[in-house]
């Protein structure tokens, strides 16, 4: 069960990585801020990034 779940997570991360490589620099800055927990006046969170990506991919 866990192995199957890991496979799904890996596929999602790989798809996300492929999508991210073509994003504009501003988006990379936002993701960098999330990963490194930086705060420059914007409210960054993973849910917002994932929702944005989901809308971009699935319309």
mmCIF file of N, CA and C in Angstrom:
data_model
loop_
_atom_site.group_PDB
_atom_site.id
_atom_site.type_symbol
_atom_site.label_atom_id
_atom_site.label_comp_id
_atom_site.label_asym_id
_atom_site.label_seq_id
_atom_site.Cartn_x
_atom_site.Cartn_y
_atom_site.Cartn_z
ATOM 1 N N UNK A 1 0.833 -1.201 0.000
ATOM 2 C CA UNK A 1 0.000 0.000 0.000
ATOM 3 C C UNK A 1 0.874 1.261 0.000
ATOM 4 N N UNK A 2 1.836 1.317 0.928
ATOM 5 C CA UNK A 2 2.705 2.488 1.019
ATOM 6 C C UNK A 2 3.535 2.640 -0.251
ATOM 7 N N UNK A 3 3.930 1.513 -0.833
ATOM 8 C CA UNK A 3 4.735 1.565 -2.042
ATOM 9 C C UNK A 3 3.958 2.213 -3.188
ATOM 10 N N UNK A 4 2.692 1.848 -3.306
ATOM 11 C CA UNK A 4 1.838 2.411 -4.346
ATOM 12 C C UNK A 4 1.640 3.918 -4.116
ATOM 13 N N UNK A 5 1.455 4.297 -2.863
ATOM 14 C CA UNK A 5 1.280 5.709 -2.522
ATOM 15 C C UNK A 5 2.539 6.498 -2.863
ATOM 16 N N UNK A 6 3.709 5.911 -2.566
ATOM 17 C CA UNK A 6 4.973 6.580 -2.882
ATOM 18 C C UNK A 6 5.122 6.787 -4.387
ATOM 19 N N UNK A 7 4.662 5.814 -5.166
ATOM 20 C CA UNK A 7 4.742 5.919 -6.614
ATOM 21 C C UNK A 7 3.893 7.085 -7.121
ATOM 22 N N UNK A 8 2.700 7.244 -6.543
ATOM 23 C CA UNK A 8 1.822 8.355 -6.925
ATOM 24 C C UNK A 8 2.447 9.692 -6.571
ATOM 25 N N UNK A 9 3.024 9.769 -5.388
ATOM 26 C CA UNK A 9 3.669 11.013 -4.950
ATOM 27 C C UNK A 9 4.848 11.328 -5.861
ATOM 28 N N UNK A 10 5.628 10.314 -6.197
ATOM 29 C CA UNK A 10 6.781 10.524 -7.073
ATOM 30 C C UNK A 10 6.330 11.031 -8.435
ATOM 31 N N UNK A 11 5.256 10.442 -8.980
ATOM 32 C CA UNK A 11 4.743 10.895 -10.284
ATOM 33 C C UNK A 11 4.283 12.343 -10.217
ATOM 34 N N UNK A 12 3.594 12.698 -9.144
ATOM 35 C CA UNK A 12 3.119 14.074 -8.974
ATOM 36 C C UNK A 12 4.298 15.042 -8.896
ATOM 37 N N UNK A 13 5.315 14.675 -8.106
ATOM 38 C CA UNK A 13 6.482 15.546 -7.969
ATOM 39 C C UNK A 13 7.232 15.684 -9.292
ATOM 40 N N UNK A 14 7.331 14.599 -10.031
ATOM 41 C CA UNK A 14 8.030 14.655 -11.321
ATOM 42 C C UNK A 14 7.268 15.557 -12.297
ATOM 43 N N UNK A 15 5.949 15.414 -12.315
ATOM 44 C CA UNK A 15 5.129 16.255 -13.193
ATOM 45 C C UNK A 15 5.246 17.719 -12.787
ATOM 46 N N UNK A 16 5.253 17.959 -11.493
ATOM 47 C CA UNK A 16 5.380 19.325 -10.996
ATOM 48 C C UNK A 16 6.742 19.908 -11.371
ATOM 49 N N UNK A 17 7.790 19.120 -11.237
ATOM 50 C CA UNK A 17 9.133 19.583 -11.591
ATOM 51 C C UNK A 17 9.225 19.922 -13.078
ATOM 52 N N UNK A 18 8.617 19.097 -13.920
ATOM 53 C CA UNK A 18 8.633 19.370 -15.357
ATOM 54 C C UNK A 18 7.880 20.662 -15.658
ATOM 55 N N UNK A 19 6.791 20.886 -14.952
ATOM 56 C CA UNK A 19 6.020 22.109 -15.138
ATOM 57 C C UNK A 19 6.802 23.329 -14.658
ATOM 58 N N UNK A 20 7.502 23.179 -13.536
ATOM 59 C CA UNK A 20 8.193 24.318 -12.929
ATOM 60 C C UNK A 20 9.360 24.821 -13.765
ATOM 61 N N UNK A 21 9.979 23.945 -14.535
ATOM 62 C CA UNK A 21 11.180 24.387 -15.257
ATOM 63 C C UNK A 21 10.879 25.464 -16.299
ATOM 64 N N UNK A 22 9.616 25.574 -16.722
ATOM 65 C CA UNK A 22 9.264 26.575 -17.727
ATOM 66 C C UNK A 22 8.563 27.802 -17.141
ATOM 67 N N UNK A 23 8.524 27.886 -15.826
ATOM 68 C CA UNK A 23 7.823 29.005 -15.206
ATOM 69 C C UNK A 23 8.659 30.270 -15.225
ATOM 70 N N UNK A 24 7.993 31.418 -15.201
ATOM 71 C CA UNK A 24 8.741 32.679 -15.134
ATOM 72 C C UNK A 24 9.495 32.817 -13.812
ATOM 73 N N UNK A 25 10.470 33.691 -13.812
ATOM 74 C CA UNK A 25 11.345 33.851 -12.650
ATOM 75 C C UNK A 25 10.573 34.217 -11.393
ATOM 76 N N UNK A 26 9.542 35.045 -11.515
ATOM 77 C CA UNK A 26 8.782 35.480 -10.341
ATOM 78 C C UNK A 26 8.211 34.278 -9.592
ATOM 79 N N UNK A 27 7.741 33.273 -10.303
ATOM 80 C CA UNK A 27 7.187 32.078 -9.665
ATOM 81 C C UNK A 27 8.280 31.314 -8.941
ATOM 82 N N UNK A 28 9.466 31.242 -9.541
ATOM 83 C CA UNK A 28 10.582 30.570 -8.869
ATOM 84 C C UNK A 28 10.909 31.286 -7.556
ATOM 85 N N UNK A 29 10.829 32.616 -7.564
ATOM 86 C CA UNK A 29 11.081 33.370 -6.338
ATOM 87 C C UNK A 29 10.033 33.023 -5.277
ATOM 88 N N UNK A 30 8.785 32.878 -5.693
ATOM 89 C CA UNK A 30 7.727 32.534 -4.739
ATOM 90 C C UNK A 30 7.977 31.153 -4.139
ATOM 91 N N UNK A 31 8.336 30.198 -4.994
ATOM 92 C CA UNK A 31 8.571 28.836 -4.511
ATOM 93 C C UNK A 31 9.803 28.805 -3.608
ATOM 94 N N UNK A 32 10.832 29.542 -3.992
ATOM 95 C CA UNK A 32 12.029 29.637 -3.157
ATOM 96 C C UNK A 32 11.682 30.202 -1.786
ATOM 97 N N UNK A 33 10.800 31.177 -1.758
ATOM 98 C CA UNK A 33 10.383 31.770 -0.480
ATOM 99 C C UNK A 33 9.669 30.743 0.387
ATOM 100 N N UNK A 34 8.868 29.884 -0.233
ATOM 101 C CA UNK A 34 8.161 28.846 0.522
ATOM 102 C C UNK A 34 9.156 27.836 1.080
ATOM 103 N N UNK A 35 10.036 27.366 0.201
ATOM 104 C CA UNK A 35 10.978 26.328 0.602
ATOM 105 C C UNK A 35 11.891 26.820 1.717
ATOM 106 N N UNK A 36 12.345 28.063 1.599
ATOM 107 C CA UNK A 36 13.292 28.600 2.567
ATOM 108 C C UNK A 36 12.627 29.423 3.662
ATOM 109 N N UNK A 37 11.292 29.412 3.669
ATOM 110 C CA UNK A 37 10.512 30.102 4.702
ATOM 111 C C UNK A 37 10.880 31.581 4.807
ATOM 112 N N UNK A 38 10.972 32.231 3.648
ATOM 113 C CA UNK A 38 11.258 33.669 3.613
ATOM 114 C C UNK A 38 9.925 34.408 3.572
ATOM 115 N N UNK A 39 9.909 35.593 4.127
ATOM 116 C CA UNK A 39 8.691 36.404 4.086
ATOM 117 C C UNK A 39 9.067 37.812 3.659
ATOM 118 N N UNK A 40 8.557 38.205 2.517
ATOM 119 C CA UNK A 40 8.856 39.553 2.012
ATOM 120 C C UNK A 40 7.564 40.337 1.778
ATOM 121 N N UNK A 41 6.604 40.138 2.658
ATOM 122 C CA UNK A 41 5.360 40.869 2.536
ATOM 123 C C UNK A 41 4.252 40.082 1.846
ATOM 124 N N UNK A 42 4.596 38.983 1.218
ATOM 125 C CA UNK A 42 3.591 38.156 0.557
ATOM 126 C C UNK A 42 3.255 36.959 1.433
ATOM 127 N N UNK A 43 2.060 36.458 1.278
ATOM 128 C CA UNK A 43 1.645 35.267 2.035
ATOM 129 C C UNK A 43 1.814 34.054 1.124
ATOM 130 N N UNK A 44 2.923 33.354 1.301
ATOM 131 C CA UNK A 44 3.206 32.176 0.483
ATOM 132 C C UNK A 44 2.773 30.924 1.241
ATOM 133 N N UNK A 45 2.118 30.028 0.545
ATOM 134 C CA UNK A 45 1.821 28.741 1.167
ATOM 135 C C UNK A 45 1.728 27.666 0.088
ATOM 136 N N UNK A 46 1.965 26.431 0.486
ATOM 137 C CA UNK A 46 1.971 25.315 -0.469
ATOM 138 C C UNK A 46 0.616 25.128 -1.114
ATOM 139 N N UNK A 47 -0.448 25.324 -0.349
ATOM 140 C CA UNK A 47 -1.792 25.103 -0.890
ATOM 141 C C UNK A 47 -2.048 26.046 -2.059
ATOM 142 N N UNK A 48 -1.625 27.289 -1.904
ATOM 143 C CA UNK A 48 -1.809 28.261 -2.983
ATOM 144 C C UNK A 48 -1.045 27.874 -4.233
ATOM 145 N N UNK A 49 0.193 27.437 -4.075
ATOM 146 C CA UNK A 49 1.007 27.032 -5.228
ATOM 147 C C UNK A 49 0.399 25.805 -5.904
ATOM 148 N N UNK A 50 0.001 24.827 -5.102
ATOM 149 C CA UNK A 50 -0.569 23.598 -5.678
ATOM 150 C C UNK A 50 -1.880 23.900 -6.385
ATOM 151 N N UNK A 51 -2.724 24.749 -5.808
ATOM 152 C CA UNK A 51 -3.982 25.132 -6.459
ATOM 153 C C UNK A 51 -3.713 25.847 -7.769
ATOM 154 N N UNK A 52 -2.732 26.757 -7.756
ATOM 155 C CA UNK A 52 -2.382 27.478 -8.978
ATOM 156 C C UNK A 52 -1.921 26.500 -10.058
ATOM 157 N N UNK A 53 -1.059 25.549 -9.651
ATOM 158 C CA UNK A 53 -0.529 24.578 -10.613
ATOM 159 C C UNK A 53 -1.640 23.687 -11.150
ATOM 160 N N UNK A 54 -2.532 23.241 -10.261
ATOM 161 C CA UNK A 54 -3.641 22.378 -10.665
ATOM 162 C C UNK A 54 -4.534 23.102 -11.677
ATOM 163 N N UNK A 55 -4.814 24.376 -11.429
ATOM 164 C CA UNK A 55 -5.635 25.160 -12.354
ATOM 165 C C UNK A 55 -4.932 25.332 -13.691
ATOM 166 N N UNK A 56 -3.632 25.526 -13.669
ATOM 167 C CA UNK A 56 -2.858 25.695 -14.904
ATOM 168 C C UNK A 56 -2.867 24.409 -15.731
ATOM 169 N N UNK A 57 -2.712 23.276 -15.055
ATOM 170 C CA UNK A 57 -2.631 21.994 -15.763
ATOM 171 C C UNK A 57 -4.001 21.512 -16.230
ATOM 172 N N UNK A 58 -4.984 21.590 -15.340
ATOM 173 C CA UNK A 58 -6.288 21.000 -15.640
ATOM 174 C C UNK A 58 -7.334 22.019 -16.095
ATOM 175 N N UNK A 59 -6.942 23.280 -16.144
ATOM 176 C CA UNK A 59 -7.867 24.309 -16.635
ATOM 177 C C UNK A 59 -8.814 24.686 -15.593
#
